[in-house]
Short mmCIF file of C-alpha atoms in Angstrom, two decimals:
data_model
loop_
_atom_site.label_atom_id
_atom_site.label_comp_id
_atom_site.label_asym_id
_atom_site.label_seq_id
_atom_site.Cartn_x
_atom_site.Cartn_y
_atom_site.Cartn_z
CA MET A 1 -28.07 4.94 -17.72
CA LEU A 2 -26.15 5.15 -14.76
CA LYS A 3 -26.97 8.12 -12.00
CA ARG A 4 -24.93 9.44 -9.00
CA SER A 5 -26.45 8.23 -5.31
CA ASP A 6 -24.61 8.23 -2.06
CA PRO A 7 -26.12 5.18 -0.18
CA MET A 8 -26.56 5.40 3.91
CA LEU A 9 -25.92 3.15 6.52
CA SER A 10 -27.91 2.00 9.53
CA ASP A 11 -25.94 4.69 11.56
CA GLY A 12 -26.63 7.76 8.97
CA THR A 13 -23.04 7.42 7.73
CA ARG A 14 -23.07 7.60 3.99
CA ILE A 15 -20.41 6.27 1.51
CA SER A 16 -19.53 10.02 0.92
CA ASP A 17 -18.30 10.03 4.72
CA LEU A 18 -16.09 7.04 4.46
CA ILE A 19 -13.55 8.40 1.32
CA ASN A 20 -12.24 11.73 1.14
CA LEU A 21 -11.73 12.59 -2.61
CA GLN A 22 -9.32 15.55 -2.03
CA THR A 23 -6.97 14.09 0.82
CA ARG A 24 -6.70 10.39 -0.53
CA GLU A 25 -7.93 9.01 2.74
CA VAL A 26 -10.33 6.10 3.30
CA LYS A 27 -12.34 5.41 6.78
CA LEU A 28 -10.80 2.22 8.37
CA ARG A 29 -13.97 1.12 9.00
CA THR A 30 -14.32 0.21 5.41
CA LEU A 31 -12.20 -2.88 6.57
CA SER A 32 -15.37 -4.21 8.76
CA ASP A 33 -18.56 -3.34 7.96
CA LYS A 34 -21.29 -5.59 7.33
CA GLU A 35 -23.89 -3.01 5.94
CA LEU A 36 -20.74 -1.79 3.54
CA TYR A 37 -19.87 -5.64 2.47
CA GLU A 38 -23.68 -6.26 1.59
CA LEU A 39 -23.48 -3.29 -0.84
CA GLU A 40 -20.10 -4.29 -2.65
CA MET A 41 -21.85 -7.86 -3.27
CA GLU A 42 -24.63 -6.04 -5.11
CA LYS A 43 -22.96 -2.83 -6.36
CA ILE A 44 -19.32 -4.23 -7.40
CA PHE A 45 -19.28 -8.09 -7.22
CA ALA A 46 -22.88 -8.13 -9.05
CA ARG A 47 -21.82 -5.62 -11.91
CA THR A 48 -18.29 -5.69 -12.37
CA TRP A 49 -16.25 -8.59 -14.81
CA VAL A 50 -15.16 -11.08 -11.88
CA PHE A 51 -12.25 -13.49 -12.68
CA LEU A 52 -13.13 -17.26 -12.21
CA ALA A 53 -11.07 -19.95 -13.63
CA HIS A 54 -8.56 -20.57 -16.21
CA GLU A 55 -10.49 -22.89 -19.17
CA THR A 56 -7.35 -25.57 -18.92
CA GLU A 57 -8.89 -26.20 -15.65
CA ILE A 58 -12.05 -27.44 -17.98
CA PRO A 59 -10.55 -28.55 -21.18
CA ASN A 60 -13.25 -31.36 -22.23
CA PRO A 61 -16.73 -31.15 -22.73
CA GLY A 62 -18.80 -31.62 -19.71
CA ASP A 63 -15.93 -30.48 -17.37
CA PHE A 64 -16.91 -28.17 -14.94
CA VAL A 65 -15.72 -26.53 -11.64
CA GLN A 66 -17.61 -24.76 -8.56
CA ARG A 67 -16.29 -20.96 -8.04
CA ASP A 68 -17.68 -17.92 -6.14
CA MET A 69 -18.77 -14.77 -7.72
CA GLY A 70 -18.84 -12.31 -4.73
CA SER A 71 -21.29 -14.10 -2.33
CA ASP A 72 -22.94 -16.51 -5.05
CA SER A 73 -21.87 -20.02 -5.53
CA VAL A 74 -21.79 -20.58 -9.37
CA LEU A 75 -20.48 -23.13 -11.98
CA VAL A 76 -18.21 -22.78 -14.74
CA THR A 77 -18.82 -25.24 -17.19
CA ARG A 78 -18.37 -26.35 -20.93
CA ASP A 79 -20.82 -27.88 -23.17
CA LYS A 80 -20.77 -30.54 -25.64
CA ASN A 81 -19.56 -28.08 -28.28
CA GLY A 82 -16.78 -26.68 -26.21
CA GLU A 83 -18.44 -23.38 -25.12
CA VAL A 84 -17.93 -22.55 -21.80
CA HIS A 85 -20.91 -20.81 -19.32
CA VAL A 86 -21.39 -19.09 -15.90
CA VAL A 87 -24.36 -20.34 -14.32
CA LEU A 88 -25.78 -19.76 -10.70
CA ASN A 89 -25.48 -22.48 -8.32
CA VAL A 90 -28.78 -22.24 -7.00
CA CYS A 91 -31.41 -24.55 -8.21
CA THR A 92 -34.59 -22.86 -9.79
CA HIS A 93 -36.86 -25.42 -7.27
CA ARG A 94 -36.30 -25.02 -4.01
CA ALA A 95 -32.87 -22.91 -4.01
CA MET A 96 -30.65 -26.26 -3.24
CA LYS A 97 -27.02 -25.92 -4.42
CA VAL A 98 -27.12 -27.87 -8.00
CA SER A 99 -23.47 -29.27 -7.42
CA THR A 100 -21.83 -29.61 -4.25
CA LEU A 101 -18.81 -30.67 -5.67
CA ASP A 102 -15.66 -28.68 -6.51
CA SER A 103 -15.12 -30.05 -9.78
CA GLY A 104 -16.18 -32.73 -12.24
CA ASN A 105 -17.25 -34.11 -15.75
CA THR A 106 -21.11 -34.55 -16.53
CA HIS A 107 -23.84 -33.23 -19.21
CA ILE A 108 -26.69 -33.60 -17.00
CA HIS A 109 -26.28 -31.46 -13.13
CA THR A 110 -28.79 -32.96 -10.86
CA CYS A 111 -30.21 -31.22 -7.50
CA ILE A 112 -29.53 -34.43 -5.15
CA TYR A 113 -32.91 -32.72 -3.39
CA HIS A 114 -35.84 -33.20 -5.65
CA GLY A 115 -33.87 -33.91 -8.84
CA TRP A 116 -34.33 -31.36 -10.86
CA ALA A 117 -31.88 -31.54 -13.93
CA PHE A 118 -29.92 -28.96 -16.14
CA ARG A 119 -27.86 -28.64 -19.22
CA PRO A 120 -24.43 -27.37 -18.88
CA ASN A 121 -25.48 -24.38 -19.84
CA GLY A 122 -28.29 -24.00 -17.27
CA ASP A 123 -31.14 -24.92 -19.56
CA PHE A 124 -33.80 -26.37 -17.24
CA ILE A 125 -34.27 -30.28 -18.66
CA GLY A 126 -37.11 -31.74 -16.31
CA ALA A 127 -37.85 -33.35 -13.04
CA PRO A 128 -38.27 -36.93 -12.23
CA VAL A 129 -41.39 -38.65 -13.28
CA GLU A 130 -42.21 -36.30 -16.14
CA LYS A 131 -45.83 -37.77 -16.96
CA GLU A 132 -46.51 -36.19 -13.49
CA CYS A 133 -44.95 -32.56 -14.57
CA MET A 134 -43.44 -32.05 -10.80
CA HIS A 135 -42.72 -28.55 -11.71
CA GLY A 136 -45.79 -27.45 -12.68
CA LYS A 137 -47.50 -26.01 -15.47
CA LEU A 138 -47.36 -22.27 -14.29
CA MET A 139 -43.59 -21.41 -15.47
CA THR A 140 -42.01 -22.75 -18.89
CA LYS A 141 -38.80 -24.49 -18.56
CA GLU A 142 -37.03 -21.76 -20.06
CA GLN A 143 -37.92 -19.82 -17.09
CA LEU A 144 -37.16 -22.15 -15.12
CA SER A 145 -33.50 -22.42 -16.30
CA LEU A 146 -30.36 -21.08 -13.53
CA LYS A 147 -29.75 -18.01 -13.84
CA LYS A 148 -26.90 -17.41 -16.40
CA ALA A 149 -23.96 -14.85 -16.61
CA ARG A 150 -22.77 -13.14 -19.13
CA VAL A 151 -19.42 -14.54 -20.24
CA ALA A 152 -15.65 -13.40 -21.75
CA LEU A 153 -12.67 -15.52 -22.24
CA TYR A 154 -9.67 -13.60 -22.35
CA GLY A 155 -6.11 -15.07 -22.56
CA GLY A 156 -7.83 -18.42 -21.44
CA LEU A 157 -8.97 -16.67 -18.09
CA VAL A 158 -12.88 -17.21 -18.05
CA PHE A 159 -14.71 -14.07 -16.44
CA ALA A 160 -18.31 -13.29 -15.90
CA THR A 161 -20.80 -10.88 -14.81
CA TRP A 162 -24.38 -10.34 -13.98
CA ASN A 163 -24.67 -7.08 -15.44
CA VAL A 164 -25.93 -8.53 -18.76
CA ASP A 165 -26.18 -5.37 -20.51
CA GLY A 166 -23.37 -3.47 -19.13
CA PRO A 167 -20.09 -2.36 -20.23
CA SER A 168 -18.68 -5.28 -22.38
CA PHE A 169 -14.78 -6.86 -21.06
CA GLU A 170 -13.36 -4.84 -23.69
CA GLU A 171 -14.64 -1.74 -22.23
CA PHE A 172 -14.00 -2.97 -18.53
CA LEU A 173 -10.31 -3.88 -19.03
CA GLY A 174 -9.96 -0.09 -20.93
CA ASP A 175 -6.36 1.04 -21.22
CA ALA A 176 -5.22 -2.07 -19.12
CA LYS A 177 -5.99 -4.23 -22.22
CA TRP A 178 -2.55 -2.91 -24.29
CA TYR A 179 -0.52 -4.03 -21.71
CA TYR A 180 -2.55 -7.17 -20.33
CA ASP A 181 -2.23 -8.72 -24.04
CA THR A 182 1.33 -8.73 -23.66
CA LEU A 183 0.68 -10.91 -20.42
CA TRP A 184 -1.97 -13.43 -20.96
CA CYS A 185 -1.80 -13.36 -25.43
CA ARG A 186 1.69 -14.25 -26.02
CA THR A 187 2.21 -17.55 -27.54
CA THR A 188 -0.67 -19.03 -30.11
CA LYS A 189 -1.19 -22.09 -27.90
CA GLY A 190 -1.90 -19.96 -25.06
CA MET A 191 -1.46 -20.66 -21.37
CA GLU A 192 -2.43 -23.67 -18.77
CA VAL A 193 -2.60 -24.25 -15.18
CA LEU A 194 -0.05 -26.44 -13.48
CA GLY A 195 -2.87 -28.10 -11.02
CA PRO A 196 -5.63 -27.08 -9.48
CA PRO A 197 -5.51 -23.62 -7.41
CA GLN A 198 -4.52 -23.50 -3.97
CA ARG A 199 -6.84 -21.97 -1.25
CA PHE A 200 -6.96 -21.46 2.01
CA ILE A 201 -8.87 -19.02 4.40
CA ILE A 202 -7.52 -15.59 5.69
CA ARG A 203 -9.90 -13.81 8.54
CA ALA A 204 -9.42 -10.44 7.10
CA ASN A 205 -11.26 -8.10 4.75
CA TRP A 206 -11.07 -8.65 1.33
CA LYS A 207 -10.34 -5.34 -0.10
CA ALA A 208 -7.22 -5.45 2.75
CA ALA A 209 -5.67 -7.52 0.38
CA ALA A 210 -7.08 -6.33 -2.97
CA GLU A 211 -6.14 -2.74 -2.15
CA GLN A 212 -2.38 -4.17 -1.84
CA GLY A 213 -2.83 -6.42 -5.12
CA ALA A 214 -3.35 -2.78 -6.95
CA SER A 215 0.15 -2.47 -7.42
CA ASP A 216 1.60 -1.32 -3.91
CA GLY A 217 5.15 -1.22 -3.97
CA PHE A 218 6.02 0.10 -0.12
CA HIS A 219 5.19 -2.95 1.42
CA THR A 220 7.78 -4.88 0.05
CA LEU A 221 10.91 -2.88 1.01
CA THR A 222 9.69 -3.64 5.23
CA LEU A 223 7.32 -6.21 5.37
CA HIS A 224 9.43 -8.65 2.28
CA ARG A 225 12.74 -7.22 3.33
CA TRP A 226 13.71 -10.97 3.82
CA LEU A 227 13.66 -11.16 0.20
CA GLY A 228 16.86 -8.79 0.20
CA GLU A 229 18.34 -10.76 3.57
CA ILE A 230 18.37 -14.04 2.59
CA GLY A 231 15.99 -14.63 -0.07
CA PRO A 232 16.54 -14.44 -4.10
CA TYR A 233 17.75 -10.80 -3.92
CA ALA A 234 20.71 -11.43 -1.27
CA LYS A 235 23.57 -10.31 -1.76
CA LYS A 236 25.74 -13.24 -3.36
CA PRO A 237 28.88 -14.30 -2.63
CA GLY A 238 31.62 -12.19 -4.78
CA GLY A 239 29.42 -9.03 -4.43
CA GLU A 240 26.69 -9.98 -6.57
CA GLY A 241 23.32 -8.83 -5.17
CA GLY A 242 21.74 -6.22 -3.31
CA GLY A 243 21.94 -6.90 0.50
CA ALA A 244 19.07 -6.13 2.21
CA ASP A 245 18.39 -3.08 -0.10
CA LEU A 246 15.27 -3.47 -2.14
CA THR A 247 14.95 -0.09 -2.76
CA PRO A 248 16.12 -0.62 -6.58
CA GLU A 249 13.32 -2.52 -7.57
CA MET A 250 11.08 -0.19 -6.03
CA TYR A 251 12.16 2.33 -9.73
CA GLY A 252 10.08 1.68 -12.97
CA VAL A 253 6.64 2.85 -14.51
CA GLU A 254 3.68 2.35 -13.01
CA VAL A 255 0.22 2.20 -14.44
CA TRP A 256 -3.29 2.21 -13.24
CA THR A 257 -6.81 3.01 -15.20
CA ASP A 258 -10.26 4.29 -14.73
CA HIS A 259 -11.57 1.29 -13.88
CA GLY A 260 -9.21 0.31 -11.24
CA HIS A 261 -6.55 -2.04 -12.99
CA THR A 262 -3.37 -1.43 -12.42
CA MET A 263 0.46 -2.51 -13.25
CA ARG A 264 3.89 -2.01 -11.67
CA CYS A 265 6.83 -2.19 -14.84
CA ILE A 266 10.06 -2.61 -13.46
CA ASP A 267 13.10 -1.79 -15.20
CA LEU A 268 14.69 -4.97 -16.61
CA GLY A 269 18.28 -3.37 -17.41
CA ARG A 270 20.01 -4.32 -13.98
CA LYS A 271 19.29 -7.54 -14.91
CA ILE A 272 20.70 -7.88 -17.91
CA ARG A 273 23.64 -6.17 -17.22
CA ARG A 274 24.42 -8.34 -14.22
CA ILE A 275 23.20 -12.22 -16.67
CA THR A 276 24.91 -10.67 -19.68
CA GLY A 277 27.39 -7.74 -19.40
CA GLN A 278 25.94 -6.25 -21.82
CA ASP A 279 24.62 -2.61 -21.80
CA PRO A 280 20.73 -3.23 -22.79
CA GLU A 281 20.99 0.00 -24.24
CA GLN A 282 23.06 -1.11 -26.88
CA LEU A 283 20.71 -4.00 -27.90
CA THR A 284 17.54 -4.30 -29.56
CA PRO A 285 14.13 -5.68 -28.38
CA GLU A 286 14.70 -8.62 -29.77
CA GLN A 287 17.93 -9.32 -28.46
CA ARG A 288 16.71 -8.18 -24.67
CA LEU A 289 14.30 -10.90 -25.16
CA THR A 290 16.04 -13.35 -26.06
CA VAL A 291 18.57 -13.08 -23.27
CA LEU A 292 16.38 -12.15 -20.90
CA PRO A 293 12.61 -13.44 -21.95
CA PRO A 294 9.52 -12.99 -20.06
CA PRO A 295 8.71 -14.93 -17.52
CA GLY A 296 7.43 -18.65 -19.12
CA ILE A 297 8.69 -17.76 -22.36
CA THR A 298 12.23 -19.43 -23.52
CA PRO A 299 14.57 -18.05 -26.25
CA GLU A 300 12.85 -20.36 -28.83
CA LEU A 301 9.66 -19.00 -28.59
CA VAL A 302 10.26 -15.23 -28.48
CA PRO A 303 9.79 -15.40 -32.27
CA GLU A 304 6.40 -15.37 -31.28
CA LEU A 305 6.05 -12.75 -29.30
CA LEU A 306 8.23 -10.74 -32.49
CA SER A 307 5.14 -11.92 -34.53
CA ARG A 308 2.11 -10.97 -32.32
CA PHE A 309 2.72 -7.85 -30.71
CA THR A 310 3.70 -4.19 -32.15
CA PRO A 311 7.02 -2.57 -31.86
CA GLU A 312 5.58 -0.17 -29.28
CA GLN A 313 4.26 -3.16 -26.93
CA LEU A 314 7.67 -4.97 -27.80
CA GLN A 315 9.72 -1.59 -26.62
CA VAL A 316 7.84 -2.08 -23.09
CA MET A 317 8.04 -5.85 -22.61
CA SER A 318 11.56 -5.49 -23.68
CA THR A 319 12.32 -2.49 -20.85
CA ASN A 320 9.80 -2.22 -18.73
CA PRO A 321 7.48 -4.90 -18.73
CA PRO A 322 4.27 -5.46 -16.11
CA GLN A 323 5.63 -7.61 -13.64
CA VAL A 324 3.21 -7.01 -10.62
CA GLY A 325 -0.58 -5.85 -11.31
CA ASN A 326 -4.34 -6.40 -10.44
CA PHE A 327 -7.90 -6.88 -12.16
CA PHE A 328 -10.48 -5.10 -10.29
CA PRO A 329 -11.78 -5.55 -8.25
CA ASN A 330 -10.60 -9.06 -6.55
CA GLY A 331 -7.70 -9.97 -8.81
CA LEU A 332 -3.67 -10.08 -8.43
CA PHE A 333 -1.21 -11.10 -10.94
CA GLU A 334 2.75 -11.75 -10.87
CA PHE A 335 4.93 -12.56 -13.70
CA ILE A 336 8.49 -12.30 -12.09
CA TYR A 337 12.19 -12.72 -12.88
CA LEU A 338 13.52 -14.52 -10.34
CA PRO A 339 17.38 -14.81 -9.62
CA THR A 340 18.98 -18.70 -8.43
CA ALA A 341 21.79 -19.44 -6.79
CA ASP A 342 23.70 -20.17 -10.01
CA GLY A 343 23.29 -17.07 -11.49
CA LYS A 344 20.25 -17.69 -14.04
CA VAL A 345 16.40 -16.35 -13.48
CA VAL A 346 13.25 -18.54 -13.40
CA GLY A 347 10.23 -16.52 -13.98
CA ALA A 348 7.17 -16.43 -11.72
CA MET A 349 3.71 -16.72 -13.02
CA ALA A 350 0.63 -16.75 -10.71
CA LEU A 351 -2.96 -15.32 -10.33
CA HIS A 352 -4.63 -14.76 -6.93
CA THR A 353 -8.25 -13.96 -6.34
CA TYR A 354 -9.44 -12.92 -2.93
CA VAL A 355 -12.92 -14.36 -2.92
CA PRO A 356 -15.40 -12.27 -0.47
CA LEU A 357 -16.61 -14.68 2.47
CA GLY A 358 -17.84 -11.93 4.83
CA PRO A 359 -16.83 -8.82 6.36
CA ASP A 360 -14.15 -10.31 8.10
CA LYS A 361 -13.26 -13.74 6.02
CA PHE A 362 -12.09 -14.31 2.29
CA MET A 363 -10.63 -17.28 0.50
CA PHE A 364 -7.41 -16.70 -1.19
CA MET A 365 -6.75 -18.56 -4.30
CA ASN A 366 -3.81 -19.41 -6.27
CA TRP A 367 -3.30 -20.68 -9.19
CA VAL A 368 0.18 -21.37 -10.95
CA LEU A 369 0.41 -21.13 -14.71
CA ALA A 370 2.81 -21.82 -17.87
CA GLU A 371 2.90 -21.50 -21.47
CA LYS A 372 1.80 -24.84 -23.15
CA ASP A 373 4.89 -24.69 -25.43
CA THR A 374 7.02 -24.15 -22.32
CA PRO A 375 9.42 -27.32 -21.67
CA ALA A 376 8.56 -29.73 -18.78
CA GLN A 377 11.30 -29.03 -16.81
CA VAL A 378 11.43 -25.12 -16.96
CA LYS A 379 7.51 -26.02 -16.19
CA ALA A 380 8.21 -27.98 -12.94
CA ALA A 381 11.12 -25.20 -11.89
CA MET A 382 8.04 -22.63 -12.08
CA LEU A 383 5.88 -24.10 -9.96
CA ARG A 384 8.52 -25.53 -7.49
CA ILE A 385 9.46 -21.19 -7.06
CA SER A 386 5.79 -20.32 -7.13
CA CYS A 387 4.55 -22.29 -4.43
CA GLN A 388 7.86 -21.49 -2.48
CA LEU A 389 6.70 -17.82 -2.80
CA LEU A 390 3.61 -17.05 -3.82
CA GLY A 391 1.12 -19.93 -3.12
CA THR A 392 -0.33 -21.18 -0.03
CA SER A 393 3.07 -22.12 1.62
CA GLY A 394 4.94 -19.03 -0.17
CA MET A 395 6.68 -17.59 2.19
CA VAL A 396 5.80 -14.11 0.21
CA GLU A 397 1.74 -14.41 1.22
CA GLN A 398 2.76 -15.45 4.61
CA ASP A 399 4.19 -12.48 5.21
CA ASP A 400 1.19 -10.21 3.37
CA SER A 401 -1.85 -12.55 4.91
CA ASP A 402 -0.06 -11.94 8.50
CA THR A 403 -1.17 -7.85 7.92
CA TRP A 404 -4.59 -8.13 6.72
CA PRO A 405 -6.25 -9.52 9.53
CA HIS A 406 -4.44 -7.04 12.13
CA GLN A 407 -5.81 -4.07 9.77
CA THR A 408 -9.42 -6.18 10.00
CA ILE A 409 -9.65 -6.42 13.65
CA VAL A 410 -8.41 -2.82 14.53
CA ALA A 411 -11.10 -1.69 11.93
CA LYS A 412 -13.69 -2.67 14.04
CA GLY A 413 -12.30 -0.26 17.40
CA ALA A 414 -14.75 2.66 18.71
CA MET A 415 -11.74 4.87 17.80
CA SER A 416 -9.59 3.03 15.49
CA ARG A 417 -12.51 2.71 13.08
CA HIS A 418 -12.35 6.35 12.28
CA ILE A 419 -8.60 6.53 11.39
CA THR A 420 -8.10 6.50 7.75
CA LEU A 421 -6.05 4.76 5.35
CA LYS A 422 -3.92 7.11 3.33
CA TYR A 423 -2.87 7.51 -0.31
CA GLN A 424 -0.99 10.82 -0.53
CA ALA A 425 1.93 9.85 -2.23
CA MET A 426 1.73 10.94 -5.45
CA PHE A 427 3.61 10.70 -8.94
CA GLU A 428 4.67 14.21 -9.59
CA THR A 429 5.84 13.33 -13.69
CA GLY A 430 3.76 11.83 -16.15
CA LYS A 431 4.63 9.64 -18.52
CA PRO A 432 8.65 8.92 -19.03
CA GLU A 433 10.06 9.83 -22.48
CA GLY A 434 9.28 7.72 -25.18
CA TRP A 435 6.75 5.86 -23.01
CA PRO A 436 4.56 3.89 -26.03
CA GLY A 437 1.10 2.57 -23.64
CA PRO A 438 -1.75 4.23 -23.02
CA GLY A 439 -2.94 4.75 -19.34
CA HIS A 440 -2.56 7.09 -16.14
CA VAL A 441 1.24 6.53 -15.79
CA GLY A 442 4.03 7.60 -13.65
CA SER A 443 7.79 6.91 -13.60
CA GLY A 444 10.27 7.09 -10.75
CA PHE A 445 10.25 5.17 -7.32
CA THR A 446 6.77 3.51 -6.42
CA LYS A 447 3.94 5.42 -5.12
CA ASP A 448 0.39 5.12 -4.08
CA ASP A 449 -1.46 6.58 -7.16
CA THR A 450 -2.41 2.63 -8.02
CA ASN A 451 -3.55 1.72 -5.22
CA TRP A 452 -5.61 5.21 -4.80
CA SER A 453 -7.14 4.07 -8.13
CA PHE A 454 -8.59 0.77 -6.77
CA TRP A 455 -10.36 3.51 -4.31
CA GLN A 456 -11.76 5.53 -6.65
CA TYR A 457 -12.99 2.79 -8.49
CA TRP A 458 -14.78 1.49 -5.48
CA HIS A 459 -16.44 4.71 -4.41
CA GLU A 460 -17.37 5.37 -7.93
CA LEU A 461 -18.95 1.99 -8.23
CA MET A 462 -20.40 2.48 -4.81
CA THR A 463 -22.17 5.84 -5.10
CA THR A 464 -23.33 4.92 -8.78
CA ASP A 465 -26.75 3.00 -9.50
CA CYS A 466 -27.92 1.32 -12.70
#
């Protein structure tokens, strides 16, 4: 049973002193405090569902990748029966990492320190010189197995939690699942990763990135202004494009949930008019999806969409689909329609995580994805444009990764640590007329409600005991 608490830091500050739920303000100190970081590892990353990998990274029995689940190293493995497991990468003998490899294939994980061996599911097999019983007789082999996480596979995505008796993965997604299904569960064969994830280290607090990833729209107008000056939204010869004005891209529908999951759903009408010259209001959902398929979907795959989703979901997919959003606590997804020089549109599909490595350091990881049935030439174009914009060398990420370290540095200042992050731009309207989807919904120009939902759930978890 959950109960409320209000943990106190060593200087007498309570969690409730750091966030003002009435004025929607958060003390900047939250982006640098070491004690707070340690609490987050226990109260958030040890209790929520965390995205770790895509199952196509481990396609064969024996395959594994090493990942971080908050501050803990884990192995994501596939056993001989094809089942996926997540186990703590810490030997139960003397706490050596069982595997020091980023990835590999083995049916027996052997610790290099004393040779203790474990199956892909974490079960302890034994130690060298079995007749001497190196592992002793005080504990059973079951007790000496690696710690096992609870695993959920969703649209090929691998999530795990240490909270084995907590909410199910579907409960954790809540209202967001209705929308996420239209992104991650679109085709029979599903998605695949286009190579291993890109990674780089950023000297910043993980929340600086994660709260922006909770569908922040405002920063696009200024930090990414170049998108409208020289980028894919720049004015084209003959008058097409919006020049430096990205304001039209800020209108749409935004959705947020009680568990901090969010998404920005951007109107496709302008794109359809520009590409086809047709009035999107006069087209059926099938026609709209055919002339402007979702990123990674070709017209040939549209019949699969029609067969898999409800009329209400198809309505959203063909008018205001989710294009940017997050998985709480530290995941961000992008399903973006990007105009090209020849007037066509290429889709970019990427998934980021911001892996905490301390109060002022995290690892940025970027996966590029495509539907398995997407033609090879389309996959190549998606990979190229995704890397150019969204990956380690991506121009968008160069913008973002410049601001987060500055925020973290100033958060350590004697005076500036008391400055507040403000989320006071609020939607004053509810769901647009005819909007069929669940969750908290606002329409019009982008606002702060999505970012604020991240902090509301952060506050709930940080002030709740199991």
